[in-house]
Structure formats: C-alpha cells, structure tokens
PDB file of C-alpha atoms in Angstrom:
ATOM      1  CA  MET A   1     -15.094 -27.480 -11.984  1.00 53.00           C
ATOM      2  CA  PRO A   2     -12.630 -25.407  -9.917  1.00 58.00           C
ATOM      3  CA  SER A   3     -13.196 -21.681  -9.778  1.00 73.00           C
ATOM      4  CA  LYS A   4     -10.798 -19.406 -11.616  1.00 87.00           C
ATOM      5  CA  THR A   5      -8.307 -17.568  -9.465  1.00 94.00           C
ATOM      6  CA  LEU A   6      -8.394 -13.821  -9.897  1.00 97.00           C
ATOM      7  CA  SER A   7      -5.758 -11.130  -9.628  1.00 98.00           C
ATOM      8  CA  TYR A   8      -6.492  -7.964  -7.683  1.00 98.00           C
ATOM      9  CA  THR A   9      -5.109  -4.483  -7.271  1.00 97.00           C
ATOM     10  CA  LEU A  10      -6.220  -2.479  -4.262  1.00 98.00           C
ATOM     11  CA  ILE A  11      -6.203   1.311  -4.207  1.00 97.00           C
ATOM     12  CA  LEU A  12      -6.414   2.921  -0.790  1.00 97.00           C
ATOM     13  CA  THR A  13      -7.129   6.638  -0.370  1.00 96.00           C
ATOM     14  CA  GLN A  14      -7.896   7.163   3.328  1.00 95.00           C
ATOM     15  CA  SER A  15      -5.433   8.080   6.070  1.00 92.00           C
ATOM     16  CA  PRO A  16      -4.367   4.995   8.036  1.00 90.00           C
ATOM     17  CA  VAL A  17      -4.651   6.932  11.304  1.00 82.00           C
ATOM     18  CA  GLN A  18      -8.083   8.468  10.739  1.00 78.00           C
ATOM     19  CA  HIS A  19      -9.966   5.740   8.943  1.00 78.00           C
ATOM     20  CA  GLU A  20     -10.433   1.974   9.241  1.00 86.00           C
ATOM     21  CA  SER A  21     -10.238   1.266   5.504  1.00 89.00           C
ATOM     22  CA  ASN A  22      -6.627   0.145   5.951  1.00 91.00           C
ATOM     23  CA  LEU A  23      -7.600  -2.638   8.336  1.00 91.00           C
ATOM     24  CA  THR A  24     -10.608  -3.516   6.172  1.00 94.00           C
ATOM     25  CA  ALA A  25      -8.312  -3.796   3.142  1.00 96.00           C
ATOM     26  CA  GLN A  26      -5.896  -6.018   5.060  1.00 96.00           C
ATOM     27  CA  SER A  27      -8.741  -8.353   6.033  1.00 96.00           C
ATOM     28  CA  LEU A  28      -9.890  -8.470   2.417  1.00 98.00           C
ATOM     29  CA  VAL A  29      -6.389  -9.257   1.145  1.00 98.00           C
ATOM     30  CA  ALA A  30      -6.015 -12.042   3.718  1.00 98.00           C
ATOM     31  CA  GLU A  31      -9.319 -13.573   2.570  1.00 98.00           C
ATOM     32  CA  LEU A  32      -8.354 -13.302  -1.102  1.00 98.00           C
ATOM     33  CA  LEU A  33      -4.999 -14.961  -0.476  1.00 98.00           C
ATOM     34  CA  ASP A  34      -6.679 -17.716   1.555  1.00 97.00           C
ATOM     35  CA  ALA A  35      -9.011 -18.310  -1.408  1.00 96.00           C
ATOM     36  CA  GLY A  36      -6.004 -18.779  -3.704  1.00 96.00           C
ATOM     37  CA  ASP A  37      -6.322 -15.457  -5.507  1.00 97.00           C
ATOM     38  CA  THR A  38      -3.345 -13.190  -6.162  1.00 97.00           C
ATOM     39  CA  ILE A  39      -2.606  -9.591  -5.305  1.00 98.00           C
ATOM     40  CA  ASP A  40      -0.837  -7.684  -8.075  1.00 97.00           C
ATOM     41  CA  ARG A  41      -0.200  -4.596  -5.956  1.00 97.00           C
ATOM     42  CA  VAL A  42      -1.566  -2.375  -3.227  1.00 98.00           C
ATOM     43  CA  PHE A  43      -1.425   1.292  -4.211  1.00 98.00           C
ATOM     44  CA  PHE A  44      -1.688   3.986  -1.541  1.00 97.00           C
ATOM     45  CA  TYR A  45      -3.022   7.281  -2.879  1.00 97.00           C
ATOM     46  CA  GLN A  46      -3.911  10.664  -1.336  1.00 97.00           C
ATOM     47  CA  ASP A  47      -3.733  10.519   2.495  1.00 96.00           C
ATOM     48  CA  ALA A  48      -3.260   6.742   2.435  1.00 96.00           C
ATOM     49  CA  VAL A  49       0.439   7.367   1.697  1.00 97.00           C
ATOM     50  CA  TYR A  50       0.958   8.129   5.391  1.00 96.00           C
ATOM     51  CA  ILE A  51       1.138   4.345   5.878  1.00 95.00           C
ATOM     52  CA  GLY A  52       4.741   4.535   4.626  1.00 96.00           C
ATOM     53  CA  LEU A  53       5.946   7.304   6.943  1.00 95.00           C
ATOM     54  CA  GLU A  54       8.743   5.869   9.065  1.00 91.00           C
ATOM     55  CA  SER A  55       8.356   8.310  11.957  1.00 85.00           C
ATOM     56  CA  GLN A  56       4.631   7.720  12.456  1.00 80.00           C
ATOM     57  CA  VAL A  57       3.705   6.523  15.953  1.00 77.00           C
ATOM     58  CA  PRO A  58       0.210   5.109  16.571  1.00 72.00           C
ATOM     59  CA  GLY A  59      -1.778   6.290  19.555  1.00 73.00           C
ATOM     60  CA  GLN A  60      -1.651   4.301  22.764  1.00 73.00           C
ATOM     61  CA  GLY A  61      -3.547   1.046  22.405  1.00 69.00           C
ATOM     62  CA  LEU A  62      -3.844   1.332  18.622  1.00 67.00           C
ATOM     63  CA  GLU A  63      -2.412  -1.167  16.160  1.00 67.00           C
ATOM     64  CA  THR A  64       0.296  -0.249  13.703  1.00 72.00           C
ATOM     65  CA  SER A  65      -1.490  -0.977  10.449  1.00 82.00           C
ATOM     66  CA  TYR A  66       1.706  -0.933   8.379  1.00 88.00           C
ATOM     67  CA  GLN A  67       2.860  -4.129  10.126  1.00 89.00           C
ATOM     68  CA  GLY A  68      -0.198  -5.987   8.828  1.00 92.00           C
ATOM     69  CA  TRP A  69       0.749  -5.060   5.259  1.00 95.00           C
ATOM     70  CA  LEU A  70       4.278  -6.335   5.726  1.00 95.00           C
ATOM     71  CA  GLU A  71       2.978  -9.628   7.121  1.00 95.00           C
ATOM     72  CA  LEU A  72       0.600 -10.064   4.165  1.00 96.00           C
ATOM     73  CA  GLN A  73       3.410  -9.211   1.777  1.00 96.00           C
ATOM     74  CA  GLU A  74       5.429 -12.108   3.223  1.00 95.00           C
ATOM     75  CA  ILE A  75       2.664 -14.554   2.200  1.00 94.00           C
ATOM     76  CA  GLN A  76       2.742 -13.446  -1.443  1.00 94.00           C
ATOM     77  CA  GLN A  77       5.351 -10.988  -2.621  1.00 95.00           C
ATOM     78  CA  PHE A  78       3.328  -8.046  -3.949  1.00 97.00           C
ATOM     79  CA  PRO A  79       4.446  -4.418  -4.072  1.00 97.00           C
ATOM     80  CA  LEU A  80       3.199  -1.879  -1.541  1.00 98.00           C
ATOM     81  CA  GLN A  81       3.321   1.287  -3.637  1.00 98.00           C
ATOM     82  CA  LEU A  82       2.842   4.867  -2.464  1.00 98.00           C
ATOM     83  CA  CYS A  83       1.916   7.536  -4.996  1.00 98.00           C
ATOM     84  CA  ILE A  84       5.138   9.482  -5.390  1.00 98.00           C
ATOM     85  CA  ALA A  85       3.474  12.883  -5.941  1.00 98.00           C
ATOM     86  CA  ASN A  86       1.200  12.493  -2.907  1.00 98.00           C
ATOM     87  CA  SER A  87       4.121  11.231  -0.826  1.00 98.00           C
ATOM     88  CA  LEU A  88       6.432  14.098  -1.715  1.00 98.00           C
ATOM     89  CA  ARG A  89       3.719  16.662  -0.898  1.00 98.00           C
ATOM     90  CA  ARG A  90       3.380  15.036   2.526  1.00 97.00           C
ATOM     91  CA  GLY A  91       7.122  14.859   3.152  1.00 97.00           C
ATOM     92  CA  ILE A  92       7.559  11.112   2.602  1.00 98.00           C
ATOM     93  CA  LEU A  93      10.852  10.473   0.807  1.00 98.00           C
ATOM     94  CA  ASP A  94      12.804   7.406  -0.254  1.00 98.00           C
ATOM     95  CA  GLU A  95      16.602   7.522  -0.588  1.00 98.00           C
ATOM     96  CA  THR A  96      16.502   8.793  -4.182  1.00 98.00           C
ATOM     97  CA  GLU A  97      14.078  11.641  -3.462  1.00 98.00           C
ATOM     98  CA  ALA A  98      15.851  12.513  -0.212  1.00 98.00           C
ATOM     99  CA  THR A  99      19.096  12.953  -2.125  1.00 98.00           C
ATOM    100  CA  ARG A 100      17.360  15.015  -4.806  1.00 97.00           C
ATOM    101  CA  TYR A 101      15.830  17.396  -2.248  1.00 97.00           C
ATOM    102  CA  SER A 102      18.671  17.312   0.319  1.00 98.00           C
ATOM    103  CA  LYS A 103      16.385  15.895   3.001  1.00 97.00           C
ATOM    104  CA  SER A 104      16.370  12.774   5.144  1.00 97.00           C
ATOM    105  CA  ALA A 105      14.734   9.620   3.811  1.00 98.00           C
ATOM    106  CA  ASN A 106      11.767   8.499   5.906  1.00 97.00           C
ATOM    107  CA  LEU A 107      10.031   5.828   3.826  1.00 98.00           C
ATOM    108  CA  LYS A 108       9.259   2.737   5.870  1.00 96.00           C
ATOM    109  CA  ALA A 109      11.058  -0.428   4.718  1.00 96.00           C
ATOM    110  CA  GLY A 110       8.856  -2.666   2.570  1.00 96.00           C
ATOM    111  CA  PHE A 111       7.116   0.236   0.812  1.00 98.00           C
ATOM    112  CA  GLN A 112       8.110   1.947  -2.428  1.00 98.00           C
ATOM    113  CA  LEU A 113       7.303   5.196  -4.209  1.00 98.00           C
ATOM    114  CA  SER A 114       5.618   4.758  -7.597  1.00 97.00           C
ATOM    115  CA  GLY A 115       3.890   6.857 -10.209  1.00 96.00           C
ATOM    116  CA  LEU A 116       0.300   6.766 -11.392  1.00 93.00           C
ATOM    117  CA  GLY A 117       1.463   4.668 -14.334  1.00 93.00           C
ATOM    118  CA  GLU A 118       1.253   1.724 -11.937  1.00 90.00           C
ATOM    119  CA  ILE A 119      -2.516   2.224 -11.720  1.00 89.00           C
ATOM    120  CA  ALA A 120      -2.777   2.361 -15.501  1.00 93.00           C
ATOM    121  CA  GLU A 121      -0.826  -0.893 -15.697  1.00 93.00           C
ATOM    122  CA  ALA A 122      -3.044  -2.423 -13.005  1.00 90.00           C
ATOM    123  CA  CYS A 123      -6.150  -1.583 -15.018  1.00 88.00           C
ATOM    124  CA  GLN A 124      -4.671  -3.554 -17.905  1.00 95.00           C
ATOM    125  CA  SER A 125      -3.291  -6.532 -16.002  1.00 96.00           C
ATOM    126  CA  SER A 126      -5.459  -7.144 -12.907  1.00 97.00           C
ATOM    127  CA  ASP A 127      -8.789  -8.941 -13.129  1.00 97.00           C
ATOM    128  CA  ARG A 128     -10.287  -6.681 -10.459  1.00 97.00           C
ATOM    129  CA  ILE A 129      -9.507  -3.214  -9.068  1.00 96.00           C
ATOM    130  CA  ILE A 130     -10.829  -2.467  -5.585  1.00 97.00           C
ATOM    131  CA  ARG A 131     -10.801   1.062  -4.173  1.00 96.00           C
ATOM    132  CA  LEU A 132     -11.178   1.586  -0.453  1.00 93.00           C
TER     133      LEU A 132
END
C-alpha cells in the first residue's frame, strides 16, 4: 500500500545570516519534495524575513541562502512569504508598501509580503506545520 503524501508548511524564525536553520529547512524541503510530498508555503517570521532583503550581501565564502529557496520553488510552485509586520519593521518593502511610505522597494524577486492570516490558513490546510 503506497504511503499517503503529506502537505507541509514551514515557519522560519531565525536570521538567515546568523543561523543555519535556513539551510536546514532547504534540505528538509528538498527531501520532502523528493519523497513526493507537497509544500503549501514557507513563511518567514521575525528575523527570518531578512531572507527577502534585496540589498543583503553574504560574507565572503558564504552561500546566498535565498537562491536555494528560489531553486526549490522552481520544482514545486509554493509561496515564499515574509511576515509583513516584521518586514516593515526591518525596512523590507514591496512595491505597494514602498509607495505607501514613499520609500524604495527592496523585496527580493520571488518573495512576497503576507499577513499572519497565512499561518492561520496553513494550520487549517496543511497536514504538518514545521517551525525552525
């Protein structure tokens, strides 16, 4: 009897430049996709929202962890969502918010700003929620 495929939402909370949870999460997502499971969304919360900052430059010899997310997203189209409140407090703006606050947009392509309602929806629709 084949195993049931599961749907997952990942919630990341750690800074992508100060913590390895981003790379750990990418490895996990790759394994889940290889197993035939689906990713409903990846939600970046608290300092994890820095993953979407366009002007971020990794240190010499370090990988750019955002690129791994974009590559995984190409395998299965799932949203890469940054908490809008956390993003705004850290100066990360999409075109809409940049216009609202008369600032320059600096959200990396492939990522989107979303509210906490996305997490509530994920709790209803995903089989598993994983927080890293």
